[in-house]
XYZ file of C-alpha atoms in Angstrom:
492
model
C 126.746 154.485 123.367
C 129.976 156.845 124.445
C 131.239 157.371 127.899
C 130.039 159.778 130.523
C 131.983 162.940 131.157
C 132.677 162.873 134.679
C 133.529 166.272 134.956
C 130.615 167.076 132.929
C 128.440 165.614 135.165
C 129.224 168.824 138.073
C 127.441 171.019 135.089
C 124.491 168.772 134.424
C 122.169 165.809 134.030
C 123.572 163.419 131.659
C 120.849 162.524 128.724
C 121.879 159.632 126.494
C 121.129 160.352 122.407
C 122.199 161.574 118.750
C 123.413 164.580 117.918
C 121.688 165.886 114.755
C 123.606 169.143 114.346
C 125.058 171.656 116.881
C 121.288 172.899 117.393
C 120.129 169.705 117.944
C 119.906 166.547 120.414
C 117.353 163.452 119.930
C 116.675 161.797 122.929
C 114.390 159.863 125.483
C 113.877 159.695 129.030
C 111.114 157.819 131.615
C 108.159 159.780 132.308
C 109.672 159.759 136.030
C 112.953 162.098 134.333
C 110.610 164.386 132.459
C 108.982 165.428 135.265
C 112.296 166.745 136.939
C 113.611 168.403 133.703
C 110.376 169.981 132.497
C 109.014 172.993 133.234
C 105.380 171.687 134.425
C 103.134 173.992 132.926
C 100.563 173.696 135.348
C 102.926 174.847 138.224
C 103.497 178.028 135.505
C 100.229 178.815 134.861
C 99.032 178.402 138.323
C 99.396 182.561 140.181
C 99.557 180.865 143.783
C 101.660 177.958 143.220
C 104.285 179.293 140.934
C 104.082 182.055 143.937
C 105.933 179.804 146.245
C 108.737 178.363 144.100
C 112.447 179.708 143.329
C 113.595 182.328 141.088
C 114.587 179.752 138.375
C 111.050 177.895 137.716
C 110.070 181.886 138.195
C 112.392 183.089 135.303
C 111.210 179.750 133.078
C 107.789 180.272 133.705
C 108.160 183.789 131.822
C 110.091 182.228 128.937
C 107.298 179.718 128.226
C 105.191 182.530 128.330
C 106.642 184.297 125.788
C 106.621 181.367 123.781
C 104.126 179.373 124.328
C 99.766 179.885 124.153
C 98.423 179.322 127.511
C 95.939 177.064 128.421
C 94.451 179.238 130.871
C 93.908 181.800 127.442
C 93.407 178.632 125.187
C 90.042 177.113 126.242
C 90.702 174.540 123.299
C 93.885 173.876 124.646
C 92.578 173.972 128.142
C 89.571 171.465 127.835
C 91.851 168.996 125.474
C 94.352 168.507 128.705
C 91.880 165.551 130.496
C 90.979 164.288 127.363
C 94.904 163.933 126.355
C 95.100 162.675 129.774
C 92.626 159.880 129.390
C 94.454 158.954 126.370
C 97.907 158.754 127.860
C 96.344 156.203 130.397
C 94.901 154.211 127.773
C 98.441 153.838 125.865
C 100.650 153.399 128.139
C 98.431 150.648 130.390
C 98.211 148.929 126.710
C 94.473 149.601 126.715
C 95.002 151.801 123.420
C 96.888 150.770 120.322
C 98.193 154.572 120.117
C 101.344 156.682 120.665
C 102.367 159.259 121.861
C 104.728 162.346 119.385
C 107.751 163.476 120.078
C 108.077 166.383 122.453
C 110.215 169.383 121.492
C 111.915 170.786 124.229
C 113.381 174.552 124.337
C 116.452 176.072 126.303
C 118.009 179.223 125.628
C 121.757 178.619 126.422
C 124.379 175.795 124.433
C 123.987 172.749 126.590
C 127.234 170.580 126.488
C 127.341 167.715 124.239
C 130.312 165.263 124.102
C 130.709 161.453 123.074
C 126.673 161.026 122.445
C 125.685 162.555 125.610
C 124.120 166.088 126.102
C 124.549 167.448 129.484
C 121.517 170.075 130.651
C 122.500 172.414 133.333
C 121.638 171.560 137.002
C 118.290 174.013 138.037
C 117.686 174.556 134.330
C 113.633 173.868 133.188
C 113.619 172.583 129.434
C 110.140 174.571 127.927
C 107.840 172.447 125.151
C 107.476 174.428 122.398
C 105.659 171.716 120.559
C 104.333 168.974 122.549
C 103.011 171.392 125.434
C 99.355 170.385 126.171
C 101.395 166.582 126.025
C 103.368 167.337 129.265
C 100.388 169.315 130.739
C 98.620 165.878 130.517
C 101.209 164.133 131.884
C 102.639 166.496 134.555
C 98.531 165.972 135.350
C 98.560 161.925 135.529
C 102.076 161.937 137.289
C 100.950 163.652 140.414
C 97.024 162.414 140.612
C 97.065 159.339 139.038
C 100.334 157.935 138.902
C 100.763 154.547 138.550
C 104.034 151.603 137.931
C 104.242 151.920 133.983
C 103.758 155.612 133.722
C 106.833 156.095 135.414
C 108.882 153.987 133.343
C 106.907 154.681 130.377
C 110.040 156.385 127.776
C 108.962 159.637 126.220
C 110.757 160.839 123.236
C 112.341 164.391 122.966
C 114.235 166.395 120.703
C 116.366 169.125 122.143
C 116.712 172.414 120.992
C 119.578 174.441 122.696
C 121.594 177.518 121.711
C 118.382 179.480 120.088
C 116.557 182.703 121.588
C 113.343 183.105 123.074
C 112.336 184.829 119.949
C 113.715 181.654 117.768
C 111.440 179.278 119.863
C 108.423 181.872 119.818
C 108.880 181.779 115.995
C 108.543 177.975 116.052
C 105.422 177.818 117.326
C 104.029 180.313 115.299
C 105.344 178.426 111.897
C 104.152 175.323 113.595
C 100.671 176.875 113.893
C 100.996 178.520 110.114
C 102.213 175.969 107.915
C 100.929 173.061 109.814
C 97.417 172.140 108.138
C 94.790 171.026 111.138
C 93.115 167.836 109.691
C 89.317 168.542 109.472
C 86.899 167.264 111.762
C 85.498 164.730 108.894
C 88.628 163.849 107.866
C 89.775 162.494 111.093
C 86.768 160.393 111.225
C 87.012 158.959 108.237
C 90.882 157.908 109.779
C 89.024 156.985 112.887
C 88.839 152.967 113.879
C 88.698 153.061 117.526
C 85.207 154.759 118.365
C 82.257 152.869 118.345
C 79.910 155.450 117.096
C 81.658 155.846 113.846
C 82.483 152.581 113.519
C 79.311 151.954 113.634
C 77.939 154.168 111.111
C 80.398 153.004 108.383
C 78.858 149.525 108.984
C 75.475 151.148 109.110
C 76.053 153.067 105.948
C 77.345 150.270 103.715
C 74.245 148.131 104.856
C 71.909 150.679 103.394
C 73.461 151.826 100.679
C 75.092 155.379 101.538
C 78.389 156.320 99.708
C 80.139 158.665 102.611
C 81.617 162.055 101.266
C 85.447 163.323 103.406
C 84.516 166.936 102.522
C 82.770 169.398 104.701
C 80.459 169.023 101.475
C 79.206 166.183 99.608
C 80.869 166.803 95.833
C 78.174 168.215 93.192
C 79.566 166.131 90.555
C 80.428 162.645 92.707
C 77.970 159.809 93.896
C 78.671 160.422 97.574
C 74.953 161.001 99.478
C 76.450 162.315 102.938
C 79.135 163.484 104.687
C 80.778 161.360 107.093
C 80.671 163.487 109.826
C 77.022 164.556 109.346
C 76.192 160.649 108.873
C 77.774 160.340 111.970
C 75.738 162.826 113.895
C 73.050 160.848 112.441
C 74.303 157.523 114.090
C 75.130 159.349 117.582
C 71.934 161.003 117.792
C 70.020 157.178 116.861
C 72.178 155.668 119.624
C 72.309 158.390 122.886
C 69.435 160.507 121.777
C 69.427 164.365 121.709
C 72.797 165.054 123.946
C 74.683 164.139 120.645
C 73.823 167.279 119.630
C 76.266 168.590 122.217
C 79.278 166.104 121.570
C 79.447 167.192 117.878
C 82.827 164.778 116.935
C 83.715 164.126 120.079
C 84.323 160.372 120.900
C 81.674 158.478 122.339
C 81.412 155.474 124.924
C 78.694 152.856 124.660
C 76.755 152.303 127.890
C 78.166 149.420 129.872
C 76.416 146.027 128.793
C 75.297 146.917 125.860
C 74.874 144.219 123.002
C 76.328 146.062 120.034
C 75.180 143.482 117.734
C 71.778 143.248 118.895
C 72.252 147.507 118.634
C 73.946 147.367 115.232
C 71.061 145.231 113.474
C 68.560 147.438 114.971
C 69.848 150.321 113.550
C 69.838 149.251 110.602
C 66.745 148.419 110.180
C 65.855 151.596 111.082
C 67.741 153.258 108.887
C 66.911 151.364 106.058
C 63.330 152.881 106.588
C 64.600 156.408 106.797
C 66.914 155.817 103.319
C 63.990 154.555 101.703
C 61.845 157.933 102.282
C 65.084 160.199 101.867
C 67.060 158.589 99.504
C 65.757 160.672 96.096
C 66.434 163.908 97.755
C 70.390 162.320 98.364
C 70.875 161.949 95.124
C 71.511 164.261 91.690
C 70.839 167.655 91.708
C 68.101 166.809 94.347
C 70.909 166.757 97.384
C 71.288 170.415 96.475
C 68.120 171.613 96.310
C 67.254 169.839 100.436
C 67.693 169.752 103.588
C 68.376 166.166 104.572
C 72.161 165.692 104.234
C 72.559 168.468 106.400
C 74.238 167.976 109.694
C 71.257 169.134 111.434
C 68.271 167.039 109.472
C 70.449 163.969 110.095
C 70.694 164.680 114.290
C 66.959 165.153 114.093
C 66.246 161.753 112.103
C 69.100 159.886 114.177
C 66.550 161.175 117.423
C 63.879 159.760 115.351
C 65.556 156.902 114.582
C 66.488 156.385 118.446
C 62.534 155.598 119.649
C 62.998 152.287 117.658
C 65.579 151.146 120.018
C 64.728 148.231 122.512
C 67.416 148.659 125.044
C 65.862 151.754 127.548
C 68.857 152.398 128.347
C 69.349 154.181 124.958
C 65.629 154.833 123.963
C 63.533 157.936 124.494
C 60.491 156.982 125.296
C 57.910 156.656 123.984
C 59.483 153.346 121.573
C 58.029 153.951 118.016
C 57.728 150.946 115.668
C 59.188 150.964 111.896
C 55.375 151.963 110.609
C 55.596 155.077 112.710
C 58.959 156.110 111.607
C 57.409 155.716 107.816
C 54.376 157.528 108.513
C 55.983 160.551 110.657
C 58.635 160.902 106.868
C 55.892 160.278 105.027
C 54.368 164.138 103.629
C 58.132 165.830 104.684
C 58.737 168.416 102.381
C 62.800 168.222 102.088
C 63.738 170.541 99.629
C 64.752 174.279 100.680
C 62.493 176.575 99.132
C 59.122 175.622 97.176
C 56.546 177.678 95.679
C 52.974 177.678 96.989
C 49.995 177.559 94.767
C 50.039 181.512 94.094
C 53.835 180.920 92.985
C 54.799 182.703 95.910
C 58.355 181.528 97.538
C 57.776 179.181 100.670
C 60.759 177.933 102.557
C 59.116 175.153 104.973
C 62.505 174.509 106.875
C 62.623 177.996 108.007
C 63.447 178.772 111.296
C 63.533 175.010 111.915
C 66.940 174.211 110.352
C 68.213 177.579 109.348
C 67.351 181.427 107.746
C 66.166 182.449 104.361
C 67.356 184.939 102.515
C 64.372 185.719 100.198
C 65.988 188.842 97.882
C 68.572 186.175 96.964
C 65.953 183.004 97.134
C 68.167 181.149 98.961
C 68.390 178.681 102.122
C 71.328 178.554 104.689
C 71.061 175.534 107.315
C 72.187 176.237 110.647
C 74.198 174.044 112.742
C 73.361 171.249 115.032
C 73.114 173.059 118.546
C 71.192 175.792 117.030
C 68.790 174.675 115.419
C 69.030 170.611 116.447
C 66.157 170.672 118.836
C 63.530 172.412 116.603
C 64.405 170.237 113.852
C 63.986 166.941 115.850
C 60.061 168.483 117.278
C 58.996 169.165 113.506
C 59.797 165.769 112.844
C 58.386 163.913 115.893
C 55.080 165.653 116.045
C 53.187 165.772 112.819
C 50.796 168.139 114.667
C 52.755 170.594 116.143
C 52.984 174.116 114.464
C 56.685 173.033 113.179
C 55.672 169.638 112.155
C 52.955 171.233 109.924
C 55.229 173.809 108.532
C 57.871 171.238 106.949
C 54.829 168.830 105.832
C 52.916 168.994 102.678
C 49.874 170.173 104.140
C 49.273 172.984 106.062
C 47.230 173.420 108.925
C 46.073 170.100 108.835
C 44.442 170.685 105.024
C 45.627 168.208 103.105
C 47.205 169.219 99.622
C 47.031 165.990 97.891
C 44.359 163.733 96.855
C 43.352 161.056 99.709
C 40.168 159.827 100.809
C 37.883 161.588 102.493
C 36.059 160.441 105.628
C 32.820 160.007 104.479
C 29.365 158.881 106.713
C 30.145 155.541 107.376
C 34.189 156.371 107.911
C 37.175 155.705 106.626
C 39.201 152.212 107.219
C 42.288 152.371 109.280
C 44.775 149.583 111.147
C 47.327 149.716 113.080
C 50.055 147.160 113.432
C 51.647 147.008 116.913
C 53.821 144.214 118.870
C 52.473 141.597 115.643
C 49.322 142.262 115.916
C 47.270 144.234 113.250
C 44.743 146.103 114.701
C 41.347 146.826 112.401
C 39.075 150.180 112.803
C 37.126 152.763 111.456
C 37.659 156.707 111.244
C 34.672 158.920 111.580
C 35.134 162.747 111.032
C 36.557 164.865 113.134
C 38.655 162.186 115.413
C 36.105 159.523 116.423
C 37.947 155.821 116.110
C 36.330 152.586 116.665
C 38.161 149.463 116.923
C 36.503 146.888 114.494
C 38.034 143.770 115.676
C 40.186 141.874 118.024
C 40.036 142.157 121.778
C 39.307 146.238 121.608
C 36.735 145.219 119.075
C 33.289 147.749 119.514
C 35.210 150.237 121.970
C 34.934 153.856 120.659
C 37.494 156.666 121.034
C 37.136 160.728 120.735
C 40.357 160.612 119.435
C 42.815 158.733 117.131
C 45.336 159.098 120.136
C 43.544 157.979 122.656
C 42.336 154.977 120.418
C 46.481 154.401 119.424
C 47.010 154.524 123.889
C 44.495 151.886 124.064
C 45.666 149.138 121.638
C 49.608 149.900 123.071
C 48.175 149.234 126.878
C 46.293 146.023 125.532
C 49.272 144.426 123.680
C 52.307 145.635 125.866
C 50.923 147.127 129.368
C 55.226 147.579 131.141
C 55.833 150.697 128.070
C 54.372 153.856 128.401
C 51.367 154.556 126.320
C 52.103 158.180 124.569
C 51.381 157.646 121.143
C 50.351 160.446 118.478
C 47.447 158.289 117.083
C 46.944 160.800 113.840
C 50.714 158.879 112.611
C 49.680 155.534 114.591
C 47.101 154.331 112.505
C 47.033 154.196 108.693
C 44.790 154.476 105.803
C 43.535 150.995 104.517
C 43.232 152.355 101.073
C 43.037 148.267 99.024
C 45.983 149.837 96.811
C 48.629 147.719 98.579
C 49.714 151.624 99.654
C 49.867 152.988 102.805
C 49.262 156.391 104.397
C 49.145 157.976 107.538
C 46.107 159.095 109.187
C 47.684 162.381 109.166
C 47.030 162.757 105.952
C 43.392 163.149 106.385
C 43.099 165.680 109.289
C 40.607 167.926 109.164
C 41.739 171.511 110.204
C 41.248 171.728 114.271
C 40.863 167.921 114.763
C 42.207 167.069 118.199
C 44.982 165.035 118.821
């Protein structure tokens, strides 16, 4: 390290470094210096306050201006500043394993530089031309929430002096051009701090799932989904339906939460939902559905989330493994099918996306559009959505099943390890054959499903859809849902 000027120190504030060339100066100062040499942006963008101070933070105000995108114009950059804040906290209190970049800092006249010491004039603001939402985030934590190590924490800068406003503008706009933003998937696949898609890599190996990086899974590779939609499939089974507003945001586990009680559960689930879905992952079958979509995976991950025993995470009402099954089991996945006049039927329409029949194609919408209609047409068989993506319409089966004759149909229900025995009698009668509900008669399949959950597990709420509650006892070592059966009208 050289010596300090003396008389250099009557033009400015002494910062130790390297020279790089006679443009140039790499340095680093405490947190506590950076707030004194900086413009704060947030005093700049601020009418009122930067009202009240003197002509120089005036006349550097305007010069970041001209170079730099406001946050107050930049609700990106505006809404990133607490987030960036949060972060800061986290690294420098040694609760993150991050860092922070270097912060390129802007002023329009030659600052001195002699013997490995640059000297920035007294009442002169430095302006971050790169590294700007940075300082805004620190400027932020330094006056309301400073604390010890923040001060002291050293932030590195490079110096730019002796260049024009319109030099520095130019910087940020080649920055911005030649700089390639990573994609939202392939940050996550980078990601190993948060918990949610840490999560659903361990969830995905478990079950099988190779996880495309693309926007896309590749036609021609083995990959099923794409990480980011597998993730919104993993949010969505783990906080329920607001997932559909965090998109990749990062996401904190409730407080006292066992994660591997959590992880085990999820798979399990999962494994369920792969086994229905899987053929339509796979081959030129992924092309022709639905289900990798972003969307289709939030509305299975809010399927996937009644399965949960912590209430803390789980909708109510809880569904067991047999209901997930039976609520998959007559989906129709694929885009566009043809009906039995060989007209063109696209049973996701309006549920995950628009149709464009003169070109016979499909387009699925995204998550917050369409999210919230896709998640109803799975959860309720009966509704007008749920019939529209199933195999049968209107409650008239399409397939061969049996059909409730005289004497009924057999049914059972498993529930809390118990298997519960009963007959079906056309339109929605259900009585109970055996165990303690054994001889009690229902007008519906529903009410007959609220009954047996009361019996076997009274502190849960009852709301069952009975018509996916019970199954068919078929003999065939096969199972299907009640659903399947419905005669048109039949109440719930």
């Amino acid at each position: 390290m050289g010596t300090i000027n003396a008389a250099l120190m009557d033009i400015g504030n002494p910062l130790p470094g390297t020279v790089l060339d006679k443009h140039r100066f790499m340095t680093s100062m405490p947190v506590s210096r950076a707030v004194q040499l900086f413009l704060n942006p947030n005093v700049a963008e601020n009418t009122r306050l930067l009202a009240n101070q003197d002509s120089a933070i005036k006349e550097a105000a305007a010069d970041r201006e001209f170079v730099q995108r406001l946050a107050r114009l930049t609700k990106a950059k505006k809404d990133n500043v607490s987030s960036y804040a949060a972060y800061i906290r986290g690294v420098v209190k040694g609760e993150i394993n991050g860092s922070m970049p270097t912060v390129d800092a802007w002023v329009e006249q030659e600052v001195a530089v002699e013997d490995g010491y640059a000297y920035v004039p007294f009442r002169t603001k430095l302006i971050a031309f790169d590294g700007d939402t940075q300082l805004m985030a620190l400027f932020r934590l330094y006056e309301q929430d400073l604390f010890p190590a923040l001060a002291d924490y050293k932030l590195p800068v490079t110096l730019f002096h002796n260049r024009s406003r319109e030099w520095a503008r130019q910087q940020l706009a080649d920055r911005n051009l030649y700089g390639v933003k990573m994609a939202a998937s392939t940050a996550l696949v980078r990601d190993t701090r948060d918990p949610i898609t840490n999560l659903a890599r361990e969830v995905a190996d478990k079950v099988g799932l190779t996880l495309g990086q693309g926007r896309q899974v590749g036609k021609n590779t083995d990959e099923h989904v794409t990480i980011s939609a597998w993730r919104q499939a993993i949010a969505a089974t783990v906080i329920g339906r607001s997932a559909a507003q965090l998109g990749t945001k990062p996401i904190d586990l409730p407080p006292r939460i066992d994660t591997d009680l959590l992880a085990r559960e999820v798979t399990a689930t999962w494994s369920v939902i792969v086994e229905a879905i899987r053929p339509h992952l796979e081959g030129d079958s992924r092309t022709d559905s639905v289900v990798s979509s972003p969307t289709v995976m939030f509305a299975l991950g809010v399927l996937a989330n009644h399965t949960l025993s912590d209430p803390k995470l789980r909708i109510e009402p809880r569904w067991t493994l047999t209901e997930i099954r039976a609520a998959l089991a007559d989906v129709e996945w694929r885009r566009m099918v043809f009906n039995a006049a060989g007209e063109e039927r696209y049973p996701w329409e309006g549920i995950t996306g628009k149709a464009n029949r003169e070109k016979g194609q499909f387009a699925v919408g995204g998550v917050k559009e369409y999210g919230y209609a896709a998640v109803e047409a799975l959860e309720d068989p009966t509704s007008s959505r749920g019939q529209q993506i199933r195999v049968q319409r209107g409650g008239a089966p399409l397939r061969d099943g049996p059909e409730p004759a005289e004497q009924g149909v057999e049914i059972y229900a498993d529930y809390e390890g118990h298997r519960v025995r009963a007959r079906y009698l056309k339109p929605a009668r259900v009585e109970i054959m055996d165990g303690p509900l054994a001889g009690k008669s229902f007008q519906t399949p529903t009410g007959a499903a609220r009954a047996v959950v009361r019996h076997y597990n009274p502190t849960v709420t009852d709301n069952r859809n009975g018509w996916i509650f019970w199954q068919i006892e078929n003999g065939a070592g096969s199972r299907e849902p009640l659903q399947s059966i419905r005669p048109l009208g039949a109440e719930h």
